[in-house]
CSV table of N, CA and C in Angstrom, one decimal:
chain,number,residue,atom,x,y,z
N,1068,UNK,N,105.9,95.8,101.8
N,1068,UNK,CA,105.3,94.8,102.6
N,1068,UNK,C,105.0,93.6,101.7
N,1069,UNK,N,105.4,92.3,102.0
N,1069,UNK,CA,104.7,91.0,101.6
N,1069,UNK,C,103.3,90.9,100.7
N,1070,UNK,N,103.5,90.4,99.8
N,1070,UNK,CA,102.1,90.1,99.5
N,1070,UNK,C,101.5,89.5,100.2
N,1071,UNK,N,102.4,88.7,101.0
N,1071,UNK,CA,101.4,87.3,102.0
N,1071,UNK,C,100.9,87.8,103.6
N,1072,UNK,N,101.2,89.1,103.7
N,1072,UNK,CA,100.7,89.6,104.9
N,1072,UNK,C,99.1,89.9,104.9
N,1073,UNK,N,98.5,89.7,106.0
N,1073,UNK,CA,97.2,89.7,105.6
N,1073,UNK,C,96.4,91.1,105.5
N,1074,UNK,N,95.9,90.9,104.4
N,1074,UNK,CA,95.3,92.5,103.9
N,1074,UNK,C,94.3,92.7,104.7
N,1075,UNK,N,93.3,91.9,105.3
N,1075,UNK,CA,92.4,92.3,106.3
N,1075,UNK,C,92.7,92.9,107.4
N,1076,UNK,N,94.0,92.4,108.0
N,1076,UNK,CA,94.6,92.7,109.2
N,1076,UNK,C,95.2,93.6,109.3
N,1077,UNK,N,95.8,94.1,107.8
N,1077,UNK,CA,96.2,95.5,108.2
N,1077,UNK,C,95.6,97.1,108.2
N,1078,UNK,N,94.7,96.7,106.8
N,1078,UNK,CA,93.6,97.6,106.8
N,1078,UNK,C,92.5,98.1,108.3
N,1079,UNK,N,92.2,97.0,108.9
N,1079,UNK,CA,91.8,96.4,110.2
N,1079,UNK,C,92.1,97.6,111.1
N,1080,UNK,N,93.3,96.8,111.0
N,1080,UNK,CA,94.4,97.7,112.4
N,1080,UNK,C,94.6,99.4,112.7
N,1081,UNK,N,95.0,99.6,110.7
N,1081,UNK,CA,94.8,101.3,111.1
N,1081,UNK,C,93.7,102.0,110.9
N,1082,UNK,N,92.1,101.0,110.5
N,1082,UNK,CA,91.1,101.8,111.0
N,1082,UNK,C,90.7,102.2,112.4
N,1083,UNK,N,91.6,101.2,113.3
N,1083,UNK,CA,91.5,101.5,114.5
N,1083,UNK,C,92.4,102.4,114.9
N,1084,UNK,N,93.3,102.8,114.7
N,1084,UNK,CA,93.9,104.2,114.9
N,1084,UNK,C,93.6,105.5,114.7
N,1085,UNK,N,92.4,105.1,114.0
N,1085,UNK,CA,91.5,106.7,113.1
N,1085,UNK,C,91.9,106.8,111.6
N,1086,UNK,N,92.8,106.0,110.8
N,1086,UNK,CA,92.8,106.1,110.0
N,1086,UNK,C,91.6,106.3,108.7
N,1087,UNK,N,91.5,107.8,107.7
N,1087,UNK,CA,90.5,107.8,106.8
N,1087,UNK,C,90.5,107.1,105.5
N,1088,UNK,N,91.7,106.8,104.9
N,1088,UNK,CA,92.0,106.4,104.0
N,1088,UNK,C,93.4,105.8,103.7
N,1089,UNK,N,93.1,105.0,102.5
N,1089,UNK,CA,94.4,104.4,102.2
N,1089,UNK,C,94.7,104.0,101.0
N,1090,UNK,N,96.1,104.0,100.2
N,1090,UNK,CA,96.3,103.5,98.8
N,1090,UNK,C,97.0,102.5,98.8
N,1091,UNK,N,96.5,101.0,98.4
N,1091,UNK,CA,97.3,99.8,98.5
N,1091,UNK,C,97.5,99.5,97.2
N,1092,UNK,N,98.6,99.2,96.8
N,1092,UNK,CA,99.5,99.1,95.0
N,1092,UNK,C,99.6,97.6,95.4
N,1093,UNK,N,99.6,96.8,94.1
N,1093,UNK,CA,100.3,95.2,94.3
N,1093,UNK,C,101.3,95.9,93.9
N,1094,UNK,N,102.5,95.3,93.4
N,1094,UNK,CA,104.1,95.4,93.3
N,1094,UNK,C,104.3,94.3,93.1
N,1095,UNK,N,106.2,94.4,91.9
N,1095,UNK,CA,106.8,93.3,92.2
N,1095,UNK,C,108.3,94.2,92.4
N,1096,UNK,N,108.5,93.6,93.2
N,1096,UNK,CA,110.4,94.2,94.0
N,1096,UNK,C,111.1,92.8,94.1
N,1097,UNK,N,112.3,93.4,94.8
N,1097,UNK,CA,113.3,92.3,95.4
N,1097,UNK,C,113.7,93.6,96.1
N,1098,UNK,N,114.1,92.6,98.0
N,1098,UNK,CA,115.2,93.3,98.6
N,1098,UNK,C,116.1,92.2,99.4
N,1099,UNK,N,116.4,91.8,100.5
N,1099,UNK,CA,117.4,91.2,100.4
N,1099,UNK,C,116.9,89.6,100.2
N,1100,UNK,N,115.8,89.6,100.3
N,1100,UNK,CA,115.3,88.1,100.2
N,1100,UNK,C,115.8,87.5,98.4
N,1101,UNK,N,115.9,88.7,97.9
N,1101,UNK,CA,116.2,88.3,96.1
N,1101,UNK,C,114.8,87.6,95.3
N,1102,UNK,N,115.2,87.3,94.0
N,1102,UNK,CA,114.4,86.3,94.0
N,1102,UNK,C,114.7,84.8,94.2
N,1103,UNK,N,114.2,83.8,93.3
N,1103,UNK,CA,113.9,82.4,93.9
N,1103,UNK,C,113.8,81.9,92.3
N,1104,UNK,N,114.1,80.8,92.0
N,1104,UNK,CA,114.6,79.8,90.7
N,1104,UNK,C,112.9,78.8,91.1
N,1105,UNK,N,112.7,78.5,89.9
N,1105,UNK,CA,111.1,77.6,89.8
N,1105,UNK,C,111.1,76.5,88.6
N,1106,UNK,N,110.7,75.7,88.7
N,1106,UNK,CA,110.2,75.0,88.0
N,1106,UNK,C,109.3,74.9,87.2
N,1107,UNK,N,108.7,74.8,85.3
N,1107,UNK,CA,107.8,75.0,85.1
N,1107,UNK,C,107.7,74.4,84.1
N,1108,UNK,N,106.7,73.5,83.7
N,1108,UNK,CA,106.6,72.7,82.6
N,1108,UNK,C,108.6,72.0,82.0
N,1109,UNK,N,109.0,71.2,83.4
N,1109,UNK,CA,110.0,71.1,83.2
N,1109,UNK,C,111.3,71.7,82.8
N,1110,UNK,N,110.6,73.2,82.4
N,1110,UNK,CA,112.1,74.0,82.5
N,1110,UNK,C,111.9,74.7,83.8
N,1111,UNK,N,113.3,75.5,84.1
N,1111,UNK,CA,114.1,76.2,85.1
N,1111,UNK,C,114.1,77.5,85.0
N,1112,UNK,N,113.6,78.4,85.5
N,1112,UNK,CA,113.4,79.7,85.7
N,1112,UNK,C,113.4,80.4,86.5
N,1113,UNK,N,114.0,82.0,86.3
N,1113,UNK,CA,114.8,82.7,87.7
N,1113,UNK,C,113.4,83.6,87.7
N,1114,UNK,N,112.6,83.7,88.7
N,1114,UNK,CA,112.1,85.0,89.5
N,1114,UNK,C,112.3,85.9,89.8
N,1115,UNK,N,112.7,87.0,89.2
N,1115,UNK,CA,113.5,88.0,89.8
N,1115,UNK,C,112.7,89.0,90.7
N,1116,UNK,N,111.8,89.1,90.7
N,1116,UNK,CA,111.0,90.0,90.9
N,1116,UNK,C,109.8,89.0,92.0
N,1117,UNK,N,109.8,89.1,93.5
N,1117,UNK,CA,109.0,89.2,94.4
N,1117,UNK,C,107.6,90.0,94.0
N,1118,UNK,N,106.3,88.9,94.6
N,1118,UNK,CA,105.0,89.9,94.2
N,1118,UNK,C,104.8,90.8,96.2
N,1119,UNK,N,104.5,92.2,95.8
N,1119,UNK,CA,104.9,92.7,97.0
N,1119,UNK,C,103.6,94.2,97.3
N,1120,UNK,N,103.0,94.3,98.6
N,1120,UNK,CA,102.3,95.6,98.1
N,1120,UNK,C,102.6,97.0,99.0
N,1121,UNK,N,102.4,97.1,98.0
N,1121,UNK,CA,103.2,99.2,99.0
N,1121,UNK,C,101.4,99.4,99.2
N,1122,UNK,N,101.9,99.9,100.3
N,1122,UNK,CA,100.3,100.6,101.3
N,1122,UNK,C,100.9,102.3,101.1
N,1123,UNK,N,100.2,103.3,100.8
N,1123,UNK,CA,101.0,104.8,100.5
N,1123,UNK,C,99.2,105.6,102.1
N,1124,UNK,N,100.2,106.0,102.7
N,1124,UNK,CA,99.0,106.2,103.7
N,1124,UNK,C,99.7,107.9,103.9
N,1125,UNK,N,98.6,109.0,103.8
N,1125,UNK,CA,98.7,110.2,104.5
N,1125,UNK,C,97.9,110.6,105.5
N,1126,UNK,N,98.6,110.9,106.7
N,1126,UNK,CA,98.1,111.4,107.7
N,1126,UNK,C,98.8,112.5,108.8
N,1127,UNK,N,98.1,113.0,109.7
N,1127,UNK,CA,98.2,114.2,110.9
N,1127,UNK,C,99.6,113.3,111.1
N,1128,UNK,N,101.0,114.5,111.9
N,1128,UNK,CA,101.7,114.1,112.6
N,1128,UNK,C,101.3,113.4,113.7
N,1129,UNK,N,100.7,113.6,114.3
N,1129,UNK,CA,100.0,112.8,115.5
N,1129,UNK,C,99.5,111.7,115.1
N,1130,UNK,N,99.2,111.0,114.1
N,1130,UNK,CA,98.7,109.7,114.2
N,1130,UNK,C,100.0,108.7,113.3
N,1131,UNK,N,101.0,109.5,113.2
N,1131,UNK,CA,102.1,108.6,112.7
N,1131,UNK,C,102.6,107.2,113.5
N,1132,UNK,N,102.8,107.7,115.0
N,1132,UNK,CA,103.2,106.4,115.9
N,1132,UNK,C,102.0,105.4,115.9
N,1133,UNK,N,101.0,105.5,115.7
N,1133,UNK,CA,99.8,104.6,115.8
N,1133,UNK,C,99.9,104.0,114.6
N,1134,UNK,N,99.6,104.6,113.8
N,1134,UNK,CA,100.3,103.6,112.4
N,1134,UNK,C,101.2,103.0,112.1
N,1135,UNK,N,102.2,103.4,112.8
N,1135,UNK,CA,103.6,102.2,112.5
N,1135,UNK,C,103.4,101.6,113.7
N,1136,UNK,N,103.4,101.5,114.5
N,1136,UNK,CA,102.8,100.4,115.4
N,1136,UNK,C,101.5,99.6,115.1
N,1137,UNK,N,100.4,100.0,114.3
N,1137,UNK,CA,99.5,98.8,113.9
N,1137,UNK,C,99.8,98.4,112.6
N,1138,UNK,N,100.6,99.1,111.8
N,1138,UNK,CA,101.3,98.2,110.6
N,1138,UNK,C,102.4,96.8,111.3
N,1139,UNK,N,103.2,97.7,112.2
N,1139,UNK,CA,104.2,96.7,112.8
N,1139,UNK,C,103.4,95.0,113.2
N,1140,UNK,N,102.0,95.5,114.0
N,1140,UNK,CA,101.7,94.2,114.7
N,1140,UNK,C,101.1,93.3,113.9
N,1141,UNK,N,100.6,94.3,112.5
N,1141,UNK,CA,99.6,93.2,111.5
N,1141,UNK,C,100.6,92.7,110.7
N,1142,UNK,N,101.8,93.3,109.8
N,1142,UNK,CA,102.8,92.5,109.0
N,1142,UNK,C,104.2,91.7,109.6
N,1143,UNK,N,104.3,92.0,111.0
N,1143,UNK,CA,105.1,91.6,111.5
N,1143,UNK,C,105.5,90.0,111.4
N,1144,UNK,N,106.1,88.9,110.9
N,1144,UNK,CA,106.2,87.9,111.6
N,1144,UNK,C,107.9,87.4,111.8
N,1145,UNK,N,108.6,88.4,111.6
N,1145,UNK,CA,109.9,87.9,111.6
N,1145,UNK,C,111.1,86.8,111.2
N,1146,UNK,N,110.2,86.8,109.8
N,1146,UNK,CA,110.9,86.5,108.6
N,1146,UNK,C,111.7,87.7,107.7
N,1147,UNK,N,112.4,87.1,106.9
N,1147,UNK,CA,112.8,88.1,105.6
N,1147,UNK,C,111.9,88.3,104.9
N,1148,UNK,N,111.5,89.8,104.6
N,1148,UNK,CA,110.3,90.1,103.4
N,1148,UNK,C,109.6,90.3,104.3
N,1149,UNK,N,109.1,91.0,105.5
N,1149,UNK,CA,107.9,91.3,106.4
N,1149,UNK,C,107.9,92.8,105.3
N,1150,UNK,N,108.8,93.5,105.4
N,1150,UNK,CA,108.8,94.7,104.5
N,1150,UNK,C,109.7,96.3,105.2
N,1151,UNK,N,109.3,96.9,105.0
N,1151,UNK,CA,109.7,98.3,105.2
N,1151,UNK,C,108.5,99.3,105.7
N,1152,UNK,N,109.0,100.3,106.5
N,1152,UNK,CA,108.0,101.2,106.9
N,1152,UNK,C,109.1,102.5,106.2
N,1153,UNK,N,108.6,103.7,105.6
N,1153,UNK,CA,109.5,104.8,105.5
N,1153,UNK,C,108.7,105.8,105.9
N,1154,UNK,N,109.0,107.0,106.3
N,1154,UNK,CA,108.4,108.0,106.9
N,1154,UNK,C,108.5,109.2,106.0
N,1155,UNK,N,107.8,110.0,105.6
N,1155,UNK,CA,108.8,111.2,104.9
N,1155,UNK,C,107.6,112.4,105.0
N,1156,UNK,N,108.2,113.1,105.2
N,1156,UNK,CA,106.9,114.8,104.8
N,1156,UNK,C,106.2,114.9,104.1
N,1157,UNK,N,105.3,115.6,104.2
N,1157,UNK,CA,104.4,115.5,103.2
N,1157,UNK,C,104.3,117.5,102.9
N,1158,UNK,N,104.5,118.4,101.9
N,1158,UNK,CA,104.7,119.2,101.8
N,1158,UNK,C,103.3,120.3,101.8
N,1159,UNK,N,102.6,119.9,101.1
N,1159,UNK,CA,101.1,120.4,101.1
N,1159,UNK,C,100.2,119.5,100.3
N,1160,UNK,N,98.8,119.4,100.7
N,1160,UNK,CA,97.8,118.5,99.8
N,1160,UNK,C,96.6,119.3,99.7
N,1161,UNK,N,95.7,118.6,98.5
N,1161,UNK,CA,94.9,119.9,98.0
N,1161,UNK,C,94.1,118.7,97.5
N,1162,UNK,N,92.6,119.1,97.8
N,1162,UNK,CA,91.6,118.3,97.6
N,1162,UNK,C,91.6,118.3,96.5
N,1163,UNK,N,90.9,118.1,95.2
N,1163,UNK,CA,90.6,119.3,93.8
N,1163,UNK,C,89.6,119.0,93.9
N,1164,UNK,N,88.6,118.4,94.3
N,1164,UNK,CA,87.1,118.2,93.9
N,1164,UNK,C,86.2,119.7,94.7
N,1165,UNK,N,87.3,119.9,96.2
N,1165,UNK,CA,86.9,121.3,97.1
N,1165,UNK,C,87.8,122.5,97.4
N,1166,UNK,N,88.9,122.0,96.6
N,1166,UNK,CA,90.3,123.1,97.0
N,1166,UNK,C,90.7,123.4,98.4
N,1167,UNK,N,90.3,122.3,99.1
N,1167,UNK,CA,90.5,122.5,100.8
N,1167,UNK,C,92.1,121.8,100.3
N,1168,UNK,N,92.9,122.7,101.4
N,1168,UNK,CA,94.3,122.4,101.8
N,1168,UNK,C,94.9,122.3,102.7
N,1169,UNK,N,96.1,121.5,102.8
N,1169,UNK,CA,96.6,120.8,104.3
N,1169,UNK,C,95.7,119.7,104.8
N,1170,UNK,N,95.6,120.4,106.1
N,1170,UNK,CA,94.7,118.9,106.6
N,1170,UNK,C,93.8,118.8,106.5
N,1171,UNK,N,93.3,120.0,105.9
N,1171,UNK,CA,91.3,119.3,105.8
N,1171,UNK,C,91.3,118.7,104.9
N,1172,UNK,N,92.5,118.6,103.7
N,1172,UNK,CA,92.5,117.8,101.9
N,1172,UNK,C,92.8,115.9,102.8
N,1173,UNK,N,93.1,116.2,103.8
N,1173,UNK,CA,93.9,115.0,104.0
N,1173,UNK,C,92.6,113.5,104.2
């Protein structure tokens, strides 16, 4: 996701889905946007690297469609670089502070 999407808006959004928690990383990537050439104290310099933030969110199979639908509506604007959503399994999780596992660690 964009750095420039708004972080209130998306945090916002999947606490209204029931979301408990969330891990937001800044980042720098490139994907097809690339980077961008700049100007700086008169010299010319390549960007290669977009500033970008991965959101890492675990949750119930059941609350997956609700989250990519309020991620969709808060980073959406339909430009290049709105970002990625990926989906993948999650195999087991384990509190360690209570040793609760699966979904009660979640």
């Amino acid at each position: 996701m964009p750095a420039r999407a708004s972080r209130g808006g998306r945090e916002e959004a999947l606490q209204e889905v029931g979301l408990q928690g969330i891990t937001v990383l800044e980042a720098k990537g490139f994907g097809r946007q690339k980077g961008h050439t700049e100007l700086y104290r008169g010299a010319e310099y390549v960007v290669d690297f977009l500033p970008k933030v991965k959101i890492e969110i675990v949750l119930a199979d059941e609350m997956v469609d609700g989250a990519i639908e309020a991620i969709m509506k808060a980073a959406q604007t339909g430009r290049i670089g709105d970002g990625k959503i990926f989906v993948s399994t999650v195999e087991g999780a384990i509190r360690i502070r209570t040793g609760e596992t699966g979904a009660d660690a979640i």
